[in-house]
Amino acid sequence: MEPMKFNALLKSTIWGGEKIIPFKHLDVQQENVGESWEISGVPGNETIVANGEFAGKKLNEVVAEQKEKLVGKENYERFGNEFPLLIKFIDARQDLSIQVHPTDEIAKRQGKERGKTEMWYLLDSDKDATLLCGLKQQITPTQYAEMVANDTICDAIARYDVKEGDCFFLPAGRIHAIGTGCFLAEIQQTSDVTYRIYDFKRKDKNGNYRELHTKQAAECINYNVEDNYRTEYTPQKNQGVSLVQCPYFNTAVYDLDEPMTLDYSELDSFVILIGLKGEATITDNEGNTVTLSVGESMLVPATTETLKIEGTLKFLETYV
């Protein structure tokens, strides 16, 4: 089974910018594209395979057909016919709302299928780009509700100046918001459960405030305070650098300017490669060859044992 690319789902939003279409080198006319859903098994928002024998099929259809051959034995037993990760590019021309996601346990208690843990990897963002991540002071649930009501909740959240290469891990329960000027890749559980805590009193095109989920969010927030929410790592050339290891995904970044072979023979999982810069030719152990360029994402089946990468390519590698 050969590696698969997908037709991305471009989503225009009230806060979306103009970076995604040129980054992906697309010949389309669409304004305020805030998100590109690169690889998605979210029902109603499934990406379509763009190449090879499964071209034209939805991702979850291929999962149902190929089962553990595509996703791995343990993953298929765990997730069934729903693909477990959602990959996005996000471009924020304005601040996004302050949000939190539930854990799997809380989500089930609230009638949802699963929670959401995610991570961000910053791309070439604006020079003054910032984001909010994690509580910087100890507050109680009562104080949280009061701060939302009196418009001071941002005072309790750590704000970071960000640049290309920065990484943030967002386990379920960590309060967060993508800020103006941020351009990033997001890896997350397949889940669309988001609780909006605060939206800066903005109104939509019809003059209405967007719905807030203050009460549901209060149950989800992790009120612990940490010293630093940024993922600290040392970039390296021509080797993988681990960024995140958690029960939902493992992610590393590679920056290659010489050929490299990745060995997945002992890995019982699919692998996703997300192109950040450059271009390379990728050949698997079956002789299938595909090009991966900046702005593209590729799904490597669990049956693949090795990938030979030739070219100059910076990319994220993630698997479950």
One Martini backbone bead per residue (centre of mass of N, CA, C, O) as a GRO file, in nm:
protein
  320
    1MET     BB    1   0.095   0.038   0.024
    2GLU     BB    2   0.072   0.363  -0.042
    3PRO     BB    3   0.119   0.670   0.002
    4MET     BB    4  -0.097   0.943   0.116
    5LYS     BB    5  -0.288   1.194  -0.018
    6PHE     BB    6  -0.484   1.504   0.019
    7ASN     BB    7  -0.769   1.693   0.011
    8ALA     BB    8  -0.804   1.980   0.136
    9LEU     BB    9  -0.983   2.166   0.390
   10LEU     BB   10  -1.104   2.481   0.343
   11LYS     BB   11  -1.150   2.736   0.607
   12SER     BB   12  -1.350   2.996   0.664
   13THR     BB   13  -1.302   3.279   0.886
   14ILE     BB   14  -1.320   3.558   1.089
   15TRP     BB   15  -0.986   3.508   1.157
   16GLY     BB   16  -0.871   3.470   0.886
   17GLY     BB   17  -0.622   3.459   0.640
   18GLU     BB   18  -0.340   3.448   0.371
   19LYS     BB   19  -0.121   3.197   0.405
   20ILE     BB   20  -0.213   2.907   0.311
   21ILE     BB   21  -0.228   2.907   0.000
   22PRO     BB   22   0.076   2.979  -0.059
   23PHE     BB   23   0.203   2.756   0.118
   24LYS     BB   24   0.044   2.528  -0.070
   25HIS     BB   25   0.028   2.608  -0.371
   26LEU     BB   26  -0.257   2.721  -0.457
   27ASP     BB   27  -0.525   2.744  -0.720
   28VAL     BB   28  -0.716   2.952  -0.535
   29GLN     BB   29  -1.026   3.125  -0.438
   30GLN     BB   30  -0.992   3.236  -0.095
   31GLU     BB   31  -1.101   3.381   0.196
   32ASN     BB   32  -1.015   3.361   0.517
   33VAL     BB   33  -0.813   3.122   0.580
   34GLY     BB   34  -0.784   2.946   0.887
   35GLU     BB   35  -0.812   2.642   0.768
   36SER     BB   36  -0.637   2.324   0.709
   37TRP     BB   37  -0.755   2.010   0.645
   38GLU     BB   38  -0.545   1.749   0.582
   39ILE     BB   39  -0.623   1.513   0.800
   40SER     BB   40  -0.956   1.356   0.811
   41GLY     BB   41  -1.218   1.172   1.025
   42VAL     BB   42  -1.438   1.368   1.056
   43PRO     BB   43  -1.753   1.374   1.053
   44GLY     BB   44  -1.819   1.567   0.758
   45ASN     BB   45  -1.468   1.605   0.745
   46GLU     BB   46  -1.347   1.429   0.518
   47THR     BB   47  -1.081   1.332   0.354
   48ILE     BB   48  -0.952   1.297   0.022
   49VAL     BB   49  -0.799   1.102  -0.183
   50ALA     BB   50  -0.540   1.197  -0.439
   51ASN     BB   51  -0.397   0.906  -0.468
   52GLY     BB   52  -0.401   0.621  -0.616
   53GLU     BB   53  -0.610   0.347  -0.540
   54PHE     BB   54  -0.787   0.558  -0.332
   55ALA     BB   55  -0.891   0.762  -0.508
   56GLY     BB   56  -1.188   0.935  -0.383
   57LYS     BB   57  -1.166   0.847  -0.093
   58LYS     BB   58  -1.236   0.827   0.220
   59LEU     BB   59  -1.057   0.777   0.492
   60ASN     BB   60  -1.261   0.583   0.649
   61GLU     BB   61  -1.293   0.387   0.412
   62VAL     BB   62  -1.001   0.285   0.419
   63VAL     BB   63  -1.001   0.186   0.704
   64ALA     BB   64  -1.235  -0.025   0.664
   65GLU     BB   65  -1.074  -0.189   0.448
   66GLN     BB   66  -0.763  -0.206   0.587
   67LYS     BB   67  -0.724  -0.142   0.870
   68GLU     BB   68  -0.430  -0.249   1.012
   69LYS     BB   69  -0.272  -0.181   0.750
   70LEU     BB   70  -0.300   0.128   0.805
   71VAL     BB   71  -0.301   0.176   1.149
   72GLY     BB   72  -0.289  -0.081   1.311
   73LYS     BB   73  -0.375  -0.304   1.542
   74GLU     BB   74  -0.415  -0.134   1.803
   75ASN     BB   75  -0.564   0.103   1.669
   76TYR     BB   76  -0.806  -0.059   1.563
   77GLU     BB   77  -0.899  -0.161   1.841
   78ARG     BB   78  -0.935   0.138   1.957
   79PHE     BB   79  -1.087   0.302   1.685
   80GLY     BB   80  -1.145   0.165   1.434
   81ASN     BB   81  -1.294   0.348   1.156
   82GLU     BB   82  -1.153   0.587   1.306
   83PHE     BB   83  -0.943   0.827   1.273
   84PRO     BB   84  -0.720   0.953   1.535
   85LEU     BB   85  -0.626   1.205   1.354
   86LEU     BB   86  -0.577   1.569   1.329
   87ILE     BB   87  -0.472   1.782   1.057
   88LYS     BB   88  -0.339   2.124   1.067
   89PHE     BB   89  -0.370   2.453   0.945
   90ILE     BB   90  -0.312   2.784   1.102
   91ASP     BB   91  -0.455   3.125   1.047
   92ALA     BB   92  -0.421   3.429   1.244
   93ARG     BB   93  -0.551   3.754   1.213
   94GLN     BB   94  -0.689   3.690   1.483
   95ASP     BB   95  -0.806   3.626   1.770
   96LEU     BB   96  -0.886   3.366   1.941
   97SER     BB   97  -1.053   3.201   2.144
   98ILE     BB   98  -1.090   3.098   2.460
   99GLN     BB   99  -0.992   2.760   2.552
  100VAL     BB  100  -1.114   2.417   2.613
  101HIS     BB  101  -1.053   2.067   2.675
  102PRO     BB  102  -1.149   1.757   2.729
  103THR     BB  103  -1.134   1.472   2.854
  104ASP     BB  104  -1.241   1.166   2.800
  105GLU     BB  105  -1.395   1.138   3.067
  106ILE     BB  106  -1.553   1.406   3.056
  107ALA     BB  107  -1.680   1.375   2.778
  108LYS     BB  108  -1.852   1.127   2.847
  109ARG     BB  109  -2.007   1.270   3.080
  110GLN     BB  110  -2.106   1.497   2.849
  111GLY     BB  111  -2.176   1.313   2.577
  112LYS     BB  112  -1.905   1.249   2.451
  113GLU     BB  113  -1.671   1.055   2.293
  114ARG     BB  114  -1.420   1.267   2.316
  115GLY     BB  115  -1.148   1.432   2.360
  116LYS     BB  116  -0.865   1.690   2.363
  117THR     BB  117  -0.544   1.659   2.235
  118GLU     BB  118  -0.264   1.886   2.159
  119MET     BB  119  -0.054   2.062   1.908
  120TRP     BB  120   0.205   2.310   1.837
  121TYR     BB  121   0.364   2.442   1.531
  122LEU     BB  122   0.552   2.698   1.429
  123LEU     BB  123   0.554   2.910   1.179
  124ASP     BB  124   0.567   3.185   0.971
  125SER     BB  125   0.522   3.443   1.162
  126ASP     BB  126   0.461   3.716   1.300
  127LYS     BB  127   0.663   3.923   1.487
  128ASP     BB  128   0.402   3.986   1.703
  129ALA     BB  129   0.334   3.710   1.789
  130THR     BB  130   0.084   3.549   2.000
  131LEU     BB  131   0.005   3.342   2.293
  132LEU     BB  132  -0.205   3.128   2.490
  133CYS     BB  133  -0.076   2.923   2.783
  134GLY     BB  134  -0.182   2.872   3.063
  135LEU     BB  135  -0.156   2.917   3.391
  136LYS     BB  136   0.005   3.184   3.602
  137GLN     BB  137  -0.225   3.156   3.824
  138GLN     BB  138  -0.398   3.097   4.102
  139ILE     BB  139  -0.726   2.956   4.063
  140THR     BB  140  -1.058   2.929   4.097
  141PRO     BB  141  -1.359   2.853   3.976
  142THR     BB  142  -1.483   3.114   4.084
  143GLN     BB  143  -1.271   3.312   3.972
  144TYR     BB  144  -1.302   3.235   3.681
  145ALA     BB  145  -1.601   3.330   3.647
  146GLU     BB  146  -1.542   3.623   3.728
  147MET     BB  147  -1.326   3.685   3.500
  148VAL     BB  148  -1.515   3.642   3.266
  149ALA     BB  149  -1.733   3.854   3.352
  150ASN     BB  150  -1.490   4.099   3.387
  151ASP     BB  151  -1.258   4.069   3.157
  152THR     BB  152  -0.980   3.910   3.317
  153ILE     BB  153  -0.876   3.622   3.220
  154CYS     BB  154  -0.602   3.697   3.074
  155ASP     BB  155  -0.440   3.757   3.344
  156ALA     BB  156  -0.416   3.424   3.407
  157ILE     BB  157  -0.255   3.394   3.133
  158ALA     BB  158  -0.002   3.285   2.947
  159ARG     BB  159   0.221   3.479   2.746
  160TYR     BB  160   0.361   3.439   2.408
  161ASP     BB  161   0.624   3.483   2.222
  162VAL     BB  162   0.653   3.395   1.872
  163LYS     BB  163   0.814   3.148   1.654
  164GLU     BB  164   0.967   2.969   1.448
  165GLY     BB  165   0.964   2.637   1.611
  166ASP     BB  166   0.765   2.650   1.810
  167CYS     BB  167   0.630   2.460   2.099
  168PHE     BB  168   0.301   2.319   2.201
  169PHE     BB  169   0.143   2.154   2.465
  170LEU     BB  170  -0.222   2.038   2.484
  171PRO     BB  171  -0.366   1.918   2.717
  172ALA     BB  172  -0.628   1.838   2.850
  173GLY     BB  173  -0.724   2.145   3.034
  174ARG     BB  174  -0.565   2.360   2.875
  175ILE     BB  175  -0.555   2.678   2.850
  176HIS     BB  176  -0.625   2.865   2.532
  177ALA     BB  177  -0.476   3.081   2.256
  178ILE     BB  178  -0.470   3.205   1.947
  179GLY     BB  179  -0.294   3.460   1.802
  180THR     BB  180  -0.211   3.717   1.639
  181GLY     BB  181  -0.005   3.595   1.363
  182CYS     BB  182  -0.045   3.298   1.372
  183PHE     BB  183   0.138   3.012   1.231
  184LEU     BB  184   0.026   2.662   1.218
  185ALA     BB  185   0.061   2.338   1.336
  186GLU     BB  186  -0.187   2.077   1.401
  187ILE     BB  187  -0.217   1.819   1.651
  188GLN     BB  188  -0.493   1.582   1.701
  189GLN     BB  189  -0.751   1.460   1.806
  190THR     BB  190  -1.042   1.312   1.702
  191SER     BB  191  -1.203   1.618   1.759
  192ASP     BB  192  -1.475   1.882   1.816
  193VAL     BB  193  -1.420   1.959   2.122
  194THR     BB  194  -1.515   2.292   2.227
  195TYR     BB  195  -1.460   2.540   2.483
  196ARG     BB  196  -1.583   2.859   2.517
  197ILE     BB  197  -1.482   3.117   2.734
  198TYR     BB  198  -1.370   3.363   2.541
  199ASP     BB  199  -1.446   3.655   2.288
  200PHE     BB  200  -1.406   3.973   2.334
  201LYS     BB  201  -1.699   4.074   2.257
  202ARG     BB  202  -1.774   3.956   1.992
  203LYS     BB  203  -1.929   3.983   1.672
  204ASP     BB  204  -2.105   3.883   1.428
  205LYS     BB  205  -2.252   3.952   1.122
  206ASN     BB  206  -2.539   3.962   1.303
  207GLY     BB  207  -2.463   4.081   1.605
  208ASN     BB  208  -2.363   3.828   1.763
  209TYR     BB  209  -2.275   3.643   2.011
  210ARG     BB  210  -2.087   3.394   2.091
  211GLU     BB  211  -2.086   3.103   2.224
  212LEU     BB  212  -2.060   2.999   2.556
  213HIS     BB  213  -1.881   2.750   2.799
  214THR     BB  214  -1.827   2.810   3.105
  215LYS     BB  215  -1.932   2.563   3.265
  216GLN     BB  216  -1.801   2.327   3.112
  217ALA     BB  217  -1.507   2.436   3.138
  218ALA     BB  218  -1.473   2.429   3.450
  219GLU     BB  219  -1.454   2.108   3.452
  220CYS     BB  220  -1.180   2.097   3.259
  221ILE     BB  221  -0.984   2.259   3.407
  222ASN     BB  222  -0.646   2.301   3.475
  223TYR     BB  223  -0.528   2.463   3.781
  224ASN     BB  224  -0.247   2.428   3.731
  225VAL     BB  225   0.088   2.558   3.773
  226GLU     BB  226   0.344   2.652   3.545
  227ASP     BB  227   0.647   2.780   3.437
  228ASN     BB  228   0.639   2.618   3.143
  229TYR     BB  229   0.468   2.569   2.815
  230ARG     BB  230   0.708   2.538   2.654
  231THR     BB  231   0.883   2.348   2.428
  232GLU     BB  232   1.198   2.222   2.487
  233TYR     BB  233   1.452   2.232   2.224
  234THR     BB  234   1.710   2.099   2.000
  235PRO     BB  235   1.808   2.155   1.707
  236GLN     BB  236   1.862   1.926   1.423
  237LYS     BB  237   2.050   1.768   1.184
  238ASN     BB  238   1.966   1.469   1.044
  239GLN     BB  239   1.746   1.430   1.283
  240GLY     BB  240   1.541   1.336   1.526
  241VAL     BB  241   1.317   1.548   1.729
  242SER     BB  242   1.158   1.540   2.011
  243LEU     BB  243   0.841   1.683   2.130
  244VAL     BB  244   0.607   1.451   2.164
  245GLN     BB  245   0.474   1.234   2.433
  246CYS     BB  246   0.170   1.049   2.415
  247PRO     BB  247  -0.122   0.859   2.403
  248TYR     BB  248  -0.204   1.007   2.107
  249PHE     BB  249   0.102   1.110   2.036
  250ASN     BB  250   0.406   1.119   1.829
  251THR     BB  251   0.656   1.384   1.794
  252ALA     BB  252   0.874   1.497   1.528
  253VAL     BB  253   1.164   1.670   1.400
  254TYR     BB  254   1.291   1.737   1.067
  255ASP     BB  255   1.624   1.840   0.910
  256LEU     BB  256   1.700   1.790   0.574
  257ASP     BB  257   2.021   1.761   0.350
  258GLU     BB  258   2.016   1.444   0.349
  259PRO     BB  259   1.993   1.130   0.322
  260MET     BB  260   1.719   0.918   0.461
  261THR     BB  261   1.624   0.638   0.671
  262LEU     BB  262   1.319   0.514   0.781
  263ASP     BB  263   1.231   0.290   1.054
  264TYR     BB  264   0.909   0.087   1.078
  265SER     BB  265   0.923  -0.229   1.147
  266GLU     BB  266   0.837  -0.187   1.477
  267LEU     BB  267   0.575  -0.029   1.393
  268ASP     BB  268   0.220  -0.010   1.506
  269SER     BB  269   0.176   0.230   1.269
  270PHE     BB  270   0.108   0.495   1.140
  271VAL     BB  271   0.231   0.779   0.937
  272ILE     BB  272   0.292   1.134   0.955
  273LEU     BB  273   0.377   1.384   0.712
  274ILE     BB  274   0.486   1.736   0.746
  275GLY     BB  275   0.542   1.998   0.544
  276LEU     BB  276   0.755   2.295   0.601
  277LYS     BB  277   1.017   2.255   0.405
  278GLY     BB  278   1.059   2.199   0.090
  279GLU     BB  279   1.184   1.890  -0.081
  280ALA     BB  280   1.100   1.535  -0.151
  281THR     BB  281   1.186   1.204  -0.212
  282ILE     BB  282   0.977   0.912  -0.151
  283THR     BB  283   1.072   0.570  -0.061
  284ASP     BB  284   0.962   0.261  -0.028
  285ASN     BB  285   0.999  -0.089   0.016
  286GLU     BB  286   0.801  -0.125  -0.256
  287GLY     BB  287   0.874   0.139  -0.460
  288ASN     BB  288   0.723   0.375  -0.376
  289THR     BB  289   0.673   0.712  -0.512
  290VAL     BB  290   0.693   1.039  -0.349
  291THR     BB  291   0.616   1.378  -0.309
  292LEU     BB  292   0.731   1.619  -0.061
  293SER     BB  293   0.603   1.934   0.034
  294VAL     BB  294   0.539   2.221   0.121
  295GLY     BB  295   0.211   2.195   0.265
  296GLU     BB  296   0.221   1.885   0.297
  297SER     BB  297   0.050   1.568   0.352
  298MET     BB  298   0.125   1.225   0.478
  299LEU     BB  299   0.019   0.880   0.458
  300VAL     BB  300   0.156   0.603   0.627
  301PRO     BB  301   0.139   0.287   0.637
  302ALA     BB  302   0.182   0.021   0.861
  303THR     BB  303   0.328  -0.169   0.638
  304THR     BB  304   0.558   0.011   0.641
  305GLU     BB  305   0.917  -0.011   0.688
  306THR     BB  306   1.039   0.208   0.478
  307LEU     BB  307   1.200   0.540   0.427
  308LYS     BB  308   1.332   0.725   0.157
  309ILE     BB  309   1.498   1.042   0.182
  310GLU     BB  310   1.529   1.289  -0.093
  311GLY     BB  311   1.647   1.602   0.011
  312THR     BB  312   1.506   1.920   0.118
  313LEU     BB  313   1.357   1.865   0.445
  314LYS     BB  314   1.100   1.983   0.655
  315PHE     BB  315   0.942   1.784   0.924
  316LEU     BB  316   0.673   1.615   1.053
  317GLU     BB  317   0.635   1.338   1.284
  318THR     BB  318   0.345   1.117   1.326
  319TYR     BB  319   0.205   0.896   1.585
  320VAL     BB  320   0.039   0.620   1.783
   0.00000   0.00000   0.00000
